[in-house]
XYZ file of C-alpha atoms in Angstrom:
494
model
C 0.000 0.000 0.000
C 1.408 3.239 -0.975
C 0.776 6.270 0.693
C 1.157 9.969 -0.337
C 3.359 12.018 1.874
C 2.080 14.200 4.684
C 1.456 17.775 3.882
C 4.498 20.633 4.323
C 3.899 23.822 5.611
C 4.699 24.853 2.577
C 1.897 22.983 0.881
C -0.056 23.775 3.127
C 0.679 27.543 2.574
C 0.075 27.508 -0.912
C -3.168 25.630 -0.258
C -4.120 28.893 2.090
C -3.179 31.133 -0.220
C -5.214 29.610 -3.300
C -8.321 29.282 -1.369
C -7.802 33.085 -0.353
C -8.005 33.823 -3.829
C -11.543 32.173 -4.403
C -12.680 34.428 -2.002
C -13.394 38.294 -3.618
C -12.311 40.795 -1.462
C -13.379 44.438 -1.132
C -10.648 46.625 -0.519
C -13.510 50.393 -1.391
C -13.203 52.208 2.248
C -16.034 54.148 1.172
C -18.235 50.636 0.905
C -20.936 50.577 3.580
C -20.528 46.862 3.735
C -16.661 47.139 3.985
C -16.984 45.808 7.646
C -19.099 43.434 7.050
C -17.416 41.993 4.487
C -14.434 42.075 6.919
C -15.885 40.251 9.355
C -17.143 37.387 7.175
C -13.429 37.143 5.380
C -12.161 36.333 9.003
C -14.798 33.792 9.693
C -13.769 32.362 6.292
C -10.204 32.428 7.718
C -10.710 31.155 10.792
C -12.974 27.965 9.129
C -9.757 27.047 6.764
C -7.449 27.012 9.877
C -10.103 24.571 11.313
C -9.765 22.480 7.788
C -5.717 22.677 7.805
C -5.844 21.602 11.309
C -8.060 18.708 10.785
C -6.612 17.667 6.998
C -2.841 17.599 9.274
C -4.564 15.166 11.815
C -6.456 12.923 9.254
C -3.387 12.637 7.563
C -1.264 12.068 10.693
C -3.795 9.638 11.992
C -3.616 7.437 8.446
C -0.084 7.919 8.870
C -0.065 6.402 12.265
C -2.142 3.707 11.083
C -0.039 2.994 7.622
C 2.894 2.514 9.950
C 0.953 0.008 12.510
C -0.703 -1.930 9.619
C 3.003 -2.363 8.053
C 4.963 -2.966 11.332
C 1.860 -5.580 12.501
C 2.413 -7.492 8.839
C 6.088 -6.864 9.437
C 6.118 -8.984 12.695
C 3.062 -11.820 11.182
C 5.570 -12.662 8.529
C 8.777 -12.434 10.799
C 8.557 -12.993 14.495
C 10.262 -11.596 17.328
C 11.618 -13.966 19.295
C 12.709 -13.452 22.990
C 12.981 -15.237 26.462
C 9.222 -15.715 27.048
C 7.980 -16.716 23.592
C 11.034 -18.577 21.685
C 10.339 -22.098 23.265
C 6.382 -22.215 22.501
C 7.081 -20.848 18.790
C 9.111 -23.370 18.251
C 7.158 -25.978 19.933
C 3.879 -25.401 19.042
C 4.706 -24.875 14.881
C 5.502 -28.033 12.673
C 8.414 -25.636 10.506
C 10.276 -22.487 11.996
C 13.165 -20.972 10.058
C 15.262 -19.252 12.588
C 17.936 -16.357 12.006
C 20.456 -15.487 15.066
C 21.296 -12.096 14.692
C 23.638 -9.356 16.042
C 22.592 -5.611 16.045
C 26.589 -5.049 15.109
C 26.871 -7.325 12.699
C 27.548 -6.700 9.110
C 26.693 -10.065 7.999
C 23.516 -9.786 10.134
C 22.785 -6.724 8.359
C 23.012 -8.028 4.359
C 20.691 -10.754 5.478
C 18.465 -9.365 6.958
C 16.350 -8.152 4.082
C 16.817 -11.337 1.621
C 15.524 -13.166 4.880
C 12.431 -10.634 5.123
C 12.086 -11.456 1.066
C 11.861 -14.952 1.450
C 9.576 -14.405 4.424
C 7.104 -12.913 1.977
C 7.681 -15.022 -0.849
C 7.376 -18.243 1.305
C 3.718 -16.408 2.926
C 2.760 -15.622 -0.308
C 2.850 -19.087 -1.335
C 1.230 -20.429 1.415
C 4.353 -22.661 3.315
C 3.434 -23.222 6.361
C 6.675 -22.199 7.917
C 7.438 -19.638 10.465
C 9.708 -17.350 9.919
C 11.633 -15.944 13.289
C 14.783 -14.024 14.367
C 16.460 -13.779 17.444
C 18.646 -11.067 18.913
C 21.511 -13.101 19.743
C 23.284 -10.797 22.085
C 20.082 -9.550 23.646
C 18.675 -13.032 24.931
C 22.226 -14.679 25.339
C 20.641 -17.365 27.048
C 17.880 -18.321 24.313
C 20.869 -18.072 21.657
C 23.111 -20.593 23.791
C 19.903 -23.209 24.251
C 19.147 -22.827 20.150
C 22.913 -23.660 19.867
C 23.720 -20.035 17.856
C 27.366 -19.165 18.619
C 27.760 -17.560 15.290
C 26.461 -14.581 13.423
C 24.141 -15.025 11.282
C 23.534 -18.444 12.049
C 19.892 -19.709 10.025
C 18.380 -22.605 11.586
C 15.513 -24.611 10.578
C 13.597 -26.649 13.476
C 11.064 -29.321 12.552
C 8.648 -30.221 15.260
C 10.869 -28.784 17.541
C 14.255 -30.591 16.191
C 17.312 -28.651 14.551
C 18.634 -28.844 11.157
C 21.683 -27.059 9.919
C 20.905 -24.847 6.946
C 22.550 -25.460 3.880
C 21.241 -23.349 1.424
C 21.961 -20.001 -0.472
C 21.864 -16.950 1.379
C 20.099 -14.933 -1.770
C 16.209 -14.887 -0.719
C 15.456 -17.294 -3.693
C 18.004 -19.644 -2.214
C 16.499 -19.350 1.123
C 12.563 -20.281 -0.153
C 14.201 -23.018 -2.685
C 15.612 -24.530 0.403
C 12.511 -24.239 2.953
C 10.547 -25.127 0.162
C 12.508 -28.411 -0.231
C 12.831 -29.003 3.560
C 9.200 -29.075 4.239
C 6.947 -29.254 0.894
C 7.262 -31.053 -2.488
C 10.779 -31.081 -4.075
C 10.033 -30.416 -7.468
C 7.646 -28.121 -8.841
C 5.131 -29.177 -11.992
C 4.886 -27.348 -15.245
C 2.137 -28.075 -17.747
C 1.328 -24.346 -18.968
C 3.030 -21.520 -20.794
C 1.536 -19.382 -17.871
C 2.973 -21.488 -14.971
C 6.143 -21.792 -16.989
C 6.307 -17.751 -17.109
C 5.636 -17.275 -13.570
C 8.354 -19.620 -12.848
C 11.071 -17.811 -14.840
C 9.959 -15.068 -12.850
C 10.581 -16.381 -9.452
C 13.812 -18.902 -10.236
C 16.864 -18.087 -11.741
C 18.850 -21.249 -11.223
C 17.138 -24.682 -11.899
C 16.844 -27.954 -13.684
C 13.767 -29.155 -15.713
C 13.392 -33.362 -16.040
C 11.574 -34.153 -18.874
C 9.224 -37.387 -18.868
C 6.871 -38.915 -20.722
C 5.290 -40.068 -17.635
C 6.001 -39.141 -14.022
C 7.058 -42.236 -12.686
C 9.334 -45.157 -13.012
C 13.423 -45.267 -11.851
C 14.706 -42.353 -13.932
C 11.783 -40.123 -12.356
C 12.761 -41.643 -8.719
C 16.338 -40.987 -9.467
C 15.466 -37.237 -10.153
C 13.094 -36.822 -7.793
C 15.800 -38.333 -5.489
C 18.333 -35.676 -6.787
C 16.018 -32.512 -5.987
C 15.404 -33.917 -2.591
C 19.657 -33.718 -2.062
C 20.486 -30.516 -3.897
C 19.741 -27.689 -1.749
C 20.387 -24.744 -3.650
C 18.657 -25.554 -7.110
C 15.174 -25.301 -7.567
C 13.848 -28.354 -10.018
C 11.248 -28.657 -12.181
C 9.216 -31.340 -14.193
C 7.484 -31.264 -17.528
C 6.400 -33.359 -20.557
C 6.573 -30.996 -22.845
C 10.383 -30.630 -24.557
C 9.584 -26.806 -24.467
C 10.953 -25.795 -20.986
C 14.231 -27.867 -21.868
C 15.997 -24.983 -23.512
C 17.520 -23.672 -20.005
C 20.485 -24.078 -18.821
C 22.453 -23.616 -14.928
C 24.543 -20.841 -15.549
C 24.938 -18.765 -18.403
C 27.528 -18.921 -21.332
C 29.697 -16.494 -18.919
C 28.955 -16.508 -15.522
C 29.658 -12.901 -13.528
C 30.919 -14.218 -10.236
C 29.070 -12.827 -6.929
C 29.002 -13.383 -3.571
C 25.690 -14.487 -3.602
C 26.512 -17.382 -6.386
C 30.746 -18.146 -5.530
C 29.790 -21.203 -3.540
C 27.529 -22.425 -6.429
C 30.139 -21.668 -9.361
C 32.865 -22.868 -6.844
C 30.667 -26.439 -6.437
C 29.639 -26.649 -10.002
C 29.735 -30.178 -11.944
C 31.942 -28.345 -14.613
C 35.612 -28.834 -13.051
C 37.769 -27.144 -15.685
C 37.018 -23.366 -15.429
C 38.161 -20.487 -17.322
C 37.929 -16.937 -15.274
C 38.303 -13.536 -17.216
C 39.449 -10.745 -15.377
C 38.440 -7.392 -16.913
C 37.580 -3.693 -16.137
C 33.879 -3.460 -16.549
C 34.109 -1.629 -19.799
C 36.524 -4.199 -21.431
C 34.497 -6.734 -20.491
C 31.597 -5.410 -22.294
C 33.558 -5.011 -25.520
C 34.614 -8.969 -25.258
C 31.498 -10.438 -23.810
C 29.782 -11.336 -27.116
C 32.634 -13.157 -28.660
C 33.793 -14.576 -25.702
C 29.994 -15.663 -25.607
C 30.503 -18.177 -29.399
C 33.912 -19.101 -28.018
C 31.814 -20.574 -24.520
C 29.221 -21.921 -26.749
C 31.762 -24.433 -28.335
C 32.775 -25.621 -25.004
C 29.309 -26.334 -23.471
C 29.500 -28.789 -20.543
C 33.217 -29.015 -21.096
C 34.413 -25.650 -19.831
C 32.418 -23.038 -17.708
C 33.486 -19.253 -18.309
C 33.189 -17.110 -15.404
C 34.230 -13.067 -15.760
C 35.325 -11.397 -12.474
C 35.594 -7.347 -12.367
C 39.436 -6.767 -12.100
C 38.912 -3.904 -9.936
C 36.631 -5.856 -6.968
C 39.678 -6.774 -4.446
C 37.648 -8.781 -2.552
C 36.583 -11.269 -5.549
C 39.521 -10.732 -8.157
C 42.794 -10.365 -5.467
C 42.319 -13.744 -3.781
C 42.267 -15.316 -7.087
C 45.279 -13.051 -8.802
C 47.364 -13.222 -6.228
C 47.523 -17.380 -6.544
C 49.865 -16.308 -9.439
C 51.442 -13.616 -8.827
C 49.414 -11.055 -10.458
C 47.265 -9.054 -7.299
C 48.180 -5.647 -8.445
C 47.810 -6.336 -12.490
C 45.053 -3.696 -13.668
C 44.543 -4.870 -17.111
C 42.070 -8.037 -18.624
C 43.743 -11.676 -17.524
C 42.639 -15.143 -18.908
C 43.566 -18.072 -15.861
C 41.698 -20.950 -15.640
C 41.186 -23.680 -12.777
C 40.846 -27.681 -12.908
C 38.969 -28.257 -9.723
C 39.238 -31.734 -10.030
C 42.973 -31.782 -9.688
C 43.677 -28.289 -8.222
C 45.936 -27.380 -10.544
C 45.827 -23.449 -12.067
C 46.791 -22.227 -15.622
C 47.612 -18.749 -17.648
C 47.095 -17.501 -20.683
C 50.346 -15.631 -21.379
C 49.510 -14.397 -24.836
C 46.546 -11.349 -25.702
C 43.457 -12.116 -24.342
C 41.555 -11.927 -27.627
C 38.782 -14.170 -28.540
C 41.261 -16.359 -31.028
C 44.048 -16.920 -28.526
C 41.319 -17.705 -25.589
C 39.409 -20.384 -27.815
C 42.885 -21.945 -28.371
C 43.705 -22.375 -24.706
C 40.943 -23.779 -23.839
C 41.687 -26.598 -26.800
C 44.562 -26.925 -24.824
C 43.151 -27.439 -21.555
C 40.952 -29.615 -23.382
C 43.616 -31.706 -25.057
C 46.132 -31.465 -22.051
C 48.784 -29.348 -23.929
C 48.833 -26.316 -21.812
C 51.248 -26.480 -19.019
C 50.412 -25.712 -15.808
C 51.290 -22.028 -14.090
C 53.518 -21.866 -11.166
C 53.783 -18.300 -10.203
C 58.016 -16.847 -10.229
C 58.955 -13.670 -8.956
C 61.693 -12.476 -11.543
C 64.853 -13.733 -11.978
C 67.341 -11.997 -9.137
C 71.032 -11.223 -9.393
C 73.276 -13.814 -7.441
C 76.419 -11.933 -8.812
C 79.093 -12.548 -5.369
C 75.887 -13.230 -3.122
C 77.168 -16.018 -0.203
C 73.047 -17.342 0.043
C 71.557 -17.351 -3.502
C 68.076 -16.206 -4.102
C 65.927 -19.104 -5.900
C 62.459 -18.080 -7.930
C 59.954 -20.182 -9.338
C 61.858 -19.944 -12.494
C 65.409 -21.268 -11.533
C 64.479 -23.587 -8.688
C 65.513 -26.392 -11.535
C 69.455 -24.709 -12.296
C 70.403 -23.580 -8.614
C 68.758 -26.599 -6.629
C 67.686 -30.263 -8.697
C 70.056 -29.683 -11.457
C 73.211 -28.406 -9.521
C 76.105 -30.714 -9.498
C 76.144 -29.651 -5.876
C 74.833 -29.899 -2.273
C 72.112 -27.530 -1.841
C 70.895 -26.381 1.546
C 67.798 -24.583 0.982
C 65.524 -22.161 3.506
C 61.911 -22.248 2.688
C 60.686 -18.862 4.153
C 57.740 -16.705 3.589
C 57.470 -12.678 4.665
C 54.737 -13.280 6.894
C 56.052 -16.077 8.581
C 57.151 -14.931 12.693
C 59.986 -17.540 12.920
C 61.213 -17.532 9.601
C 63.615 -14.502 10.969
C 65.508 -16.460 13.703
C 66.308 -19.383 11.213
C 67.309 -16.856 8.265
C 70.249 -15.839 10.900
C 70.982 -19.025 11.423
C 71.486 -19.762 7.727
C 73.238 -16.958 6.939
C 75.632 -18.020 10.307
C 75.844 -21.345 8.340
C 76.922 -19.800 4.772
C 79.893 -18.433 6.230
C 81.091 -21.399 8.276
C 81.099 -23.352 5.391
C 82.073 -20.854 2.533
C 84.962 -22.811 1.676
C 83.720 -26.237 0.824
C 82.903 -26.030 -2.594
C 80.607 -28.840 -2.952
C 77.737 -27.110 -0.745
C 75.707 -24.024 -1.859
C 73.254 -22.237 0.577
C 69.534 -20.949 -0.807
C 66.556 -19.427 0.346
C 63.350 -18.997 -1.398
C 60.206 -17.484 -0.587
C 57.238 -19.582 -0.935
C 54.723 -16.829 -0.965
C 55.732 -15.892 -4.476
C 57.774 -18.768 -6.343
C 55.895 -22.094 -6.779
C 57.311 -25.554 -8.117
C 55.981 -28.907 -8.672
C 58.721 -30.561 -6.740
C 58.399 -27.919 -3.657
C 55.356 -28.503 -1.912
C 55.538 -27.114 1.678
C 53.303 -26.429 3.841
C 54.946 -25.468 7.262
C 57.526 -22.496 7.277
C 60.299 -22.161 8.390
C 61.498 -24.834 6.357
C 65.070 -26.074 5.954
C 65.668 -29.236 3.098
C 69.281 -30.638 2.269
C 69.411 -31.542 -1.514
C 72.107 -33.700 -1.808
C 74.230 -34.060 -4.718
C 73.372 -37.119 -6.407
C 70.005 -37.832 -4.702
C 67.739 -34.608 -5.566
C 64.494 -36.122 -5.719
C 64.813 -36.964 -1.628
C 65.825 -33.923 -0.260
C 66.610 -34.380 3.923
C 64.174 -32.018 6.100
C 66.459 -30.584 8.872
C 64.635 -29.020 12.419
C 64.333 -25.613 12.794
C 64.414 -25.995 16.059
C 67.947 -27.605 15.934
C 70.507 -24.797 17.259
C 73.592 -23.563 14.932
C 75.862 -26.089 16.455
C 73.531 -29.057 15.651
C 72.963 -27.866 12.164
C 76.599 -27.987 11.415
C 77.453 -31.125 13.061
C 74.493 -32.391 10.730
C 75.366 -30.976 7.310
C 79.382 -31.825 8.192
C 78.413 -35.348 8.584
C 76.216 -35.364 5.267
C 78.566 -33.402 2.792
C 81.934 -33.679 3.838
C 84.099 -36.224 2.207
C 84.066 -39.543 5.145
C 87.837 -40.050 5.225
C 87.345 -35.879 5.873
C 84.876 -35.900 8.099
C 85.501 -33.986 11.058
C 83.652 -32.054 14.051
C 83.017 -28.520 13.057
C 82.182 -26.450 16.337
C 80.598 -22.497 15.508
């Protein structure tokens, strides 16, 4: 229901004023019926102060009752709970969809409305679920007994028992979801008209196509919307509500649908990072290059400029502060990453993804650029000559795994470099260090940092992890014993 605004004084004013001017008014002094006339203009006067006065209160009393009629629908659809009425709402309804809350919360905030949307949507369509939220820091108590130690934290109870929500957090997710939980898993299309209305309610979903609605291939589907809890499905037996499919030829990526392009069937992945207007001049080609690929690769564009979306993903090679449009692609299935390191135009992009197809691309592992080791006592290894200065050197390699972040990584660099010059003059061992947070290698994978490996010459494929937590005397004793010639071998002390 929409309402018109209350009136200004200024309205209000003008209204006064126009009235006035209905009104003739004789200003002849030597009129005998000057006063009189007077005297009835005031009454006049007087009457439209009564009329403002009374218009202001009709209109504040509709206001009053506009705002009570929305704020009493308001709390119907989504109820309060608190410490007196939380245990009978939840006891005494079959379905109630719960939201824990914080007033501070940001998260708390975003979902708020998209929980108030699904609130309607679900009413609208007559579920019988019961919509609630909770003040989690205001009934502390309550939260602790409905287990909510998070914010937001969405909980559905059935007959009074707890299930863990697992659905999308956009309001369509949320109804897909309840719908699922407590009503019938797939919905029926036999019209153009119910078809129409459901394009306008569901973005995301899968229409089954059969002949007749029952049999094993109809369980099995049935079976499927029952598990998925994110896509809406749909049944038909008419071919004409096939032509849909999950995602479009190129995806935008959003927070709403990450976790359902992260999850997606479609393992090999090809993300395009572009400024907004660069996209829009590639989009349409890039659109017939995805169309050759369909159900093989999925195409998913990211705006180079969101740092929360595009940085987590650039920086896994390297590239977090590159500004201009990037072609990477992911195979989920076995995590490895890939660049294109020619133009991104439509020709070169269609012929990496042949060669992700056909295997032929090779996969990225992000380098920093090659340093100078000119004189240096510890040499500096990058992604990019981890294979000369460490496997393919003729010598012993002790090599420092490190990263800038790392808290202990300092202690054991001083320890290394102590070690460099204790042993600068036996030639058959070299000292490295590398930093893991920006060189990568398919023959370094560490996980723990500060990390110290011995390559030795001869045996490179099983380098020897030494302790960090070894002091400088133990170190040497170690390395003396594994590089130093045994009719040589001696006690080194630092």
């Amino acid at each position: 229901m929409f309402l018109s605004k209350k009136p200004t004084s200024k309205f209000l004013l003008s209204l006064t004023f126009v009235l006035l001017l209905s009104f003739p008014i004789n200003t002849n002094a030597s009129d005998p019926t000057s006063s009189e006339d007077d005297s009835d203009d005031l009454e006049q006067l007087l009457a439209l102060d009564e009329q403002e006065d009374q218009l202001q209160q009709d209109q504040d009393s509709i206001s009053r009752f506009s705002e009570a009629e929305v704020l009493s629908k308001a709390q119907r659809i989504v109820l309060e709970l608190n410490s007196d009425n939380s245990e009978r709402v939840i006891d005494e309804n079959e379905f109630v969809m719960l939201l824990g809350y914080a007033p501070w919360c940001v998260r708390s905030a975003e979902l708020m409305p998209h929980f108030a949307e699904a609130a309607t949507s679900l009413k609208a369509l007559g579920s019988p679920i019961v919509m609630a939220k909770l003040d989690a820091e205001r009934y502390p108590k309550v939260a602790s007994l409905l287990d909510i130690k998070g914010f937001p934290t969405l909980i559905l109870f059935v007959n009074g028992t707890p299930q863990a929500y697992t659905g999308g957090f956009s309001a369509e997710g949320m109804v897909i979801w309840a719908k699922k939980k407590t009503g019938v898993p797939v919905i029926r299309i036999s019209t153009v008209t119910e078809a129409e209305d459901f394009l306008r309610k569901y973005h995301t979903f899968v229409i089954g196509l059969f002949e007749k609605f029952e049999g094993s291939d109809y369980e099995a589907f049935v079976k499927a919307a029952t598990t998925d809890n994110e896509i809406q499905f749909a049944e038909t037996n008419n071919i004409e509500f096939l032509d849909y499919n999950k995602f479009p030829l190129v995806t935008k990526l959003t927070e709403l649908n990450s976790v359902r392009v992260y999850s997606s069937p479609v393992k090999l992945q090809v993300y395009v990072f572009a400024k907004a207007d660069d996209f829009n001049t590639l989009l349409e080609p890039l659109q017939d290059v995805a169309r050759k690929f369909l159900t093989k690769i999925m195409f998913i564009y990211i705006d180079i400029i969101d740092e929360n979306l595009a940085k987590p993903f650039l920086t896994l090679f390297g590239l977090e502060e590159s500004k201009n449009t990037l072609v990477t692609a992911f195979d989920n299935k076995g995590s490895l990453k890939y660049l294109l390191q020619s133009d991104p135009t439509p020709s070169n992009i269609e012929e990496f993804c042949l060669g992700l197809q056909d295997g032929s691309i090779s996969t990225y592992f992000k380098s920093q650029p090659i340093p100078d080791n000119n004189n240096a006592s510890l040499l500096a290894v990058v992604g990019k000559t981890f294979d000369d200065l460490v496997l393919n050197s003729p010598k012993n390699v002790l090599l420092e795994v490190y990263t800038p972040w790392c808290i202990h990584c300092e202690t054991t660099s001083k320890q290394v470099e102590k070690l460099a010059k204790h042993f600068k003059a036996l030639d058959n061992l070299v000292f490295a260090k590398i930093d893991a947070s920006a060189n990568e290698h398919p023959k370094l994978q560490v996980y723990d940092y500060p990390s110290l490996f011995l390559y030795k010459a001869g045996d490179k494929d099983n380098p020897i992890k030494l302790s960090t937590k070894s002091g400088s005397k133990e170190l040497a004793a170690f390395i003396n014993k594994q590089v130093r010639p045994k009719d040589q071998a001696a006690k080194d002390e630092l």
